[in-house]
XYZ file of C-alpha atoms in Angstrom:
334
model
C 2.226 25.286 -46.003
C 5.092 27.177 -47.727
C 3.736 27.252 -51.138
C 0.599 28.782 -52.813
C -1.634 28.064 -55.988
C 0.041 30.611 -58.304
C 2.298 28.038 -59.823
C -0.310 25.853 -61.146
C -2.807 28.823 -62.029
C -0.107 30.466 -64.019
C 0.301 27.115 -65.911
C -3.420 27.194 -66.430
C -3.272 30.759 -67.997
C -0.520 29.722 -70.385
C -2.704 26.854 -71.717
C -6.151 28.192 -71.359
C -6.178 31.857 -70.761
C -7.734 31.490 -67.272
C -6.589 33.921 -64.533
C -3.641 34.018 -62.298
C -3.508 34.744 -58.573
C -0.393 35.532 -56.675
C -2.342 35.130 -53.463
C -1.091 32.443 -51.184
C -3.881 29.984 -50.023
C -4.626 30.881 -46.146
C -1.187 31.977 -45.537
C -2.533 34.302 -42.810
C -2.853 31.280 -40.629
C 0.037 31.047 -38.157
C 0.602 27.547 -36.180
C -2.400 26.705 -34.208
C -4.070 30.320 -34.731
C -7.495 30.852 -33.783
C -7.851 34.548 -34.615
C -11.627 35.050 -33.905
C -14.235 32.341 -33.107
C -17.518 34.362 -32.687
C -20.266 32.250 -30.882
C -17.888 29.458 -29.783
C -17.166 30.119 -26.038
C -15.843 26.671 -25.264
C -13.002 26.877 -27.733
C -9.430 27.331 -26.084
C -5.885 26.473 -27.313
C -5.626 23.828 -24.673
C -6.605 20.226 -25.115
C -7.102 20.552 -29.118
C -4.853 17.803 -30.003
C -7.604 15.024 -29.989
C -10.777 16.626 -31.109
C -12.441 19.956 -31.510
C -16.212 20.095 -30.227
C -16.560 16.375 -29.986
C -18.284 16.575 -26.761
C -21.717 17.632 -28.133
C -23.921 17.212 -31.518
C -22.576 20.082 -33.140
C -21.639 23.821 -32.423
C -22.777 26.625 -34.409
C -20.422 29.256 -35.285
C -21.955 32.627 -36.407
C -19.491 34.416 -38.500
C -20.097 38.194 -38.463
C -20.302 40.478 -41.341
C -16.946 41.320 -42.529
C -15.193 38.678 -40.384
C -12.482 36.198 -41.435
C -12.901 33.156 -39.091
C -9.305 31.177 -39.056
C -8.307 27.805 -37.336
C -5.288 25.583 -37.846
C -5.071 21.887 -37.088
C -2.003 19.504 -37.267
C -0.652 16.112 -36.571
C -3.408 13.738 -35.173
C -6.040 16.553 -34.681
C -9.641 16.030 -35.564
C -11.936 19.191 -36.326
C -15.599 18.198 -36.293
C -19.318 18.691 -35.744
C -19.492 22.525 -36.638
C -22.127 24.440 -38.423
C -20.671 27.603 -39.673
C -23.274 30.400 -40.541
C -21.755 32.570 -43.068
C -25.153 34.219 -43.966
C -24.068 37.641 -43.141
C -22.296 39.834 -45.914
C -18.613 39.651 -46.505
C -17.697 36.680 -44.503
C -15.047 34.023 -44.662
C -13.950 30.719 -43.147
C -10.517 29.344 -43.361
C -9.377 25.984 -42.020
C -5.720 24.895 -42.631
C -4.446 21.482 -42.018
C -0.804 20.206 -41.985
C 0.937 17.261 -40.882
C 0.036 13.410 -40.376
C -3.299 11.669 -39.426
C -5.431 14.723 -39.262
C -9.428 14.544 -39.850
C -11.735 16.988 -40.874
C -15.520 15.600 -40.554
C -19.187 16.564 -40.090
C -18.753 20.349 -41.156
C -21.616 22.390 -42.731
C -21.018 25.933 -44.233
C -24.337 27.771 -44.667
C -24.253 31.125 -46.713
C -22.364 32.156 -49.831
C -18.762 33.099 -49.477
C -18.705 36.519 -50.996
C -15.046 37.817 -50.495
C -12.473 37.778 -53.086
C -8.718 37.270 -53.121
C -7.901 33.712 -54.347
C -8.778 32.089 -50.904
C -9.546 28.498 -50.276
C -11.845 27.648 -47.251
C -9.841 24.340 -46.659
C -6.315 24.452 -47.553
C -4.644 21.185 -46.860
C -1.276 19.242 -46.648
C -0.686 15.771 -45.547
C 2.831 14.579 -44.505
C 4.016 11.097 -44.645
C 2.160 7.788 -45.258
C -0.705 8.040 -42.736
C -4.013 8.832 -44.313
C -5.549 12.066 -43.657
C -9.418 12.478 -44.377
C -12.249 14.837 -45.059
C -15.599 13.335 -44.492
C -19.157 14.505 -44.258
C -18.857 17.981 -45.574
C -21.524 20.384 -46.887
C -20.484 23.295 -48.992
C -23.697 23.820 -51.222
C -23.938 27.545 -51.121
C -20.756 28.233 -53.023
C -19.148 31.683 -53.691
C -20.199 34.493 -55.477
C -16.886 36.617 -56.534
C -15.634 35.914 -60.034
C -13.701 38.445 -61.839
C -11.754 36.103 -64.234
C -8.390 36.938 -62.705
C -7.921 34.196 -60.325
C -9.463 36.085 -57.057
C -12.336 33.734 -56.804
C -13.048 31.385 -53.892
C -12.008 27.778 -53.747
C -13.863 25.144 -51.658
C -10.906 22.760 -51.086
C -7.134 23.113 -52.117
C -4.299 20.754 -51.629
C -0.966 22.239 -51.247
C 1.939 21.056 -53.930
C 4.188 20.054 -50.973
C 1.429 17.505 -49.820
C 3.174 13.966 -49.826
C 0.639 11.874 -47.951
C -2.544 10.449 -48.904
C -5.833 12.342 -48.365
C -9.303 10.825 -48.878
C -12.401 12.837 -49.403
C -15.621 10.912 -48.713
C -19.342 12.042 -48.574
C -18.697 15.650 -49.565
C -21.301 18.048 -51.197
C -20.102 20.955 -53.148
C -22.080 23.496 -55.464
C -21.395 26.932 -57.024
C -17.660 27.312 -56.175
C -16.115 29.922 -58.534
C -12.610 28.416 -58.550
C -12.898 24.713 -58.364
C -14.573 22.346 -55.724
C -11.780 20.023 -54.886
C -8.827 21.577 -56.183
C -6.349 18.450 -55.426
C -3.909 18.368 -58.596
C -1.167 20.377 -57.158
C 0.622 17.521 -55.338
C 1.305 15.691 -58.689
C 3.785 18.668 -59.387
C 6.052 17.942 -56.327
C 4.864 15.920 -53.448
C 2.996 13.425 -55.218
C 0.475 12.288 -52.323
C -2.445 10.162 -53.856
C -5.815 11.655 -53.653
C -9.051 9.509 -53.284
C -12.430 11.018 -53.980
C -15.159 8.609 -52.807
C -18.900 9.000 -52.794
C -18.908 12.607 -53.276
C -21.293 15.149 -55.312
C -20.359 18.317 -57.078
C -22.361 20.600 -59.241
C -21.782 23.866 -60.934
C -18.330 24.598 -59.869
C -16.061 26.589 -62.319
C -13.010 25.425 -63.935
C -13.460 21.972 -62.515
C -15.376 19.966 -60.069
C -12.443 17.569 -59.035
C -8.835 18.045 -60.027
C -6.172 15.242 -59.477
C -2.736 14.937 -60.591
C -0.921 12.464 -58.304
C -0.077 8.686 -59.387
C -2.465 6.542 -57.714
C -5.186 9.200 -57.292
C -8.814 7.713 -58.002
C -12.178 9.305 -58.044
C -14.834 6.635 -57.493
C -18.758 6.347 -56.705
C -19.003 9.961 -57.136
C -21.270 12.443 -59.079
C -20.484 15.557 -61.273
C -23.706 17.761 -62.377
C -23.827 20.988 -64.307
C -27.316 22.599 -64.675
C -25.846 26.070 -66.092
C -23.046 27.456 -67.761
C -19.885 28.637 -66.099
C -16.232 29.365 -66.839
C -14.065 26.608 -68.451
C -16.241 23.662 -66.997
C -14.436 20.611 -66.758
C -16.304 17.848 -64.503
C -12.749 15.984 -63.785
C -9.418 17.823 -64.508
C -6.143 15.535 -64.768
C -2.791 17.061 -64.486
C 0.784 16.305 -64.418
C 1.051 12.334 -64.014
C -0.621 9.061 -65.426
C -1.723 6.364 -63.153
C -5.117 8.429 -62.515
C -8.489 6.613 -62.377
C -12.088 7.270 -62.767
C -14.247 4.234 -61.357
C -18.206 3.961 -61.122
C -18.847 7.733 -61.609
C -21.763 9.763 -63.208
C -20.642 12.981 -65.012
C -22.997 15.285 -66.845
C -21.993 18.881 -67.907
C -25.075 19.202 -70.039
C -23.127 20.452 -73.121
C -21.559 23.189 -71.126
C -17.798 21.865 -71.143
C -15.781 18.752 -70.830
C -16.627 15.755 -68.745
C -13.047 14.846 -68.511
C -10.133 16.975 -69.447
C -6.719 15.401 -69.669
C -3.855 18.093 -69.650
C -2.320 20.206 -70.233
C 0.433 18.365 -68.450
C -0.737 14.713 -68.244
C 2.025 12.350 -69.832
C -0.179 9.185 -69.668
C -3.661 10.471 -68.265
C -6.486 8.766 -66.859
C -8.305 5.303 -67.059
C -12.102 5.264 -66.857
C -14.074 2.257 -65.763
C -17.812 1.553 -65.291
C -18.705 5.324 -65.572
C -21.529 7.051 -67.331
C -20.298 10.196 -69.137
C -22.137 13.098 -70.859
C -19.828 15.820 -72.204
C -16.704 16.213 -74.404
C -13.710 14.240 -73.581
C -10.483 16.556 -73.978
C -6.832 15.509 -74.604
C -4.518 18.329 -75.218
C -1.357 17.824 -72.783
C 1.930 18.869 -73.749
C 2.899 15.393 -72.642
C 0.141 13.930 -75.019
C -2.627 13.792 -72.117
C -4.863 10.744 -72.746
C -8.339 9.513 -71.477
C -8.682 5.643 -71.834
C -12.121 4.396 -71.606
C -11.302 0.762 -70.651
C -14.770 -1.036 -69.810
C -18.192 -0.591 -68.673
C -18.651 2.875 -69.732
C -21.893 4.373 -71.213
C -23.390 7.724 -71.937
C -26.332 8.047 -69.613
C -25.263 9.462 -66.254
C -27.502 9.319 -63.228
C -26.945 12.519 -61.330
C -28.684 11.895 -58.088
C -26.828 12.461 -54.868
C -24.650 9.297 -53.814
C -26.038 7.761 -50.412
C -24.323 8.882 -47.351
C -23.577 12.644 -48.693
C -25.287 15.162 -46.380
C -28.086 16.968 -47.778
C -27.791 20.030 -45.771
C -25.079 21.887 -43.673
C -27.150 21.025 -40.471
C -27.230 17.406 -41.378
C -23.261 17.440 -42.185
C -22.519 19.128 -38.860
C -24.711 16.593 -37.059
C -22.926 13.734 -38.612
C -25.923 12.142 -40.086
C -25.977 10.730 -43.526
C -27.962 12.162 -46.585
C -30.735 9.788 -46.983
C -33.312 11.947 -48.800
C -35.533 10.721 -51.513
C -33.059 12.213 -54.055
C -30.230 9.997 -52.809
C -29.112 6.842 -54.318
C -26.860 4.087 -53.453
C -23.947 3.719 -55.668
C -22.153 0.444 -55.773
C -19.021 0.451 -53.759
C -15.972 -0.085 -55.945
C -12.948 -1.563 -54.231
C -9.611 0.129 -54.260
């Protein structure tokens, strides 16, 4: 994965005074490393090219106190049907994906990530034109460490070198101190388009969703904030124009910006058929802009989109979130 988050976070600090980390995201992961997998007796380094744990409903990985659990997948691999139990103190899970046509799906992470060091649970890089996917993910217990200096935990981070498309669908995030889906970095170099479809994010600091690559779109998704945090932005748009928000509900309850275009968006983002409650901020060096095109309003419905898992167990088992709090958002064609 070659590069880290520090370049973009340094730009953040220059514009907004937020912290900087020189820590590389998950660089301890060597090629196909599985450093420790407590509680997963069936894992081996043989036969992982097609699927991991696909032969059962789901496996539970108990992460011991003080443990860092690492795994890497690459071209054509599927990593699926795992419940990570991180309820012990000082635990961490690190999944790194690189290459083409990889899939991460049906993953639940139970327990607060309480380590520091500028780490991302999922560090992703897509190569080439074949779509990579992250589906049916539950990360609702968040992270607890925030020191204002960029050493907080990130749920998902996409490398600047990522050059292929990545789609996130039916993912749930709550309480991550350094962004939920941090996917703006490819706009700086690789320019791989990001799609965020039918996802839910709540109370994540800095931003719930970050995009920056031309052709990136957030659709059928929800952002909700019920408490204050650090530099809250429901959607943060960086680097390039040709970004879209469609059929989304964003409510930051007065704690920050519903959409922030900048600081480097030369054209910005176009918004259609969305309900927004919160400031719209345009302050890019390239005159970052927010275009409210059509069908928009100011009455967001923050119920969880249909299909999003309601618990880590539900995510790991591959079942959809069908609780009474869920709603069906109308599908919007790409």
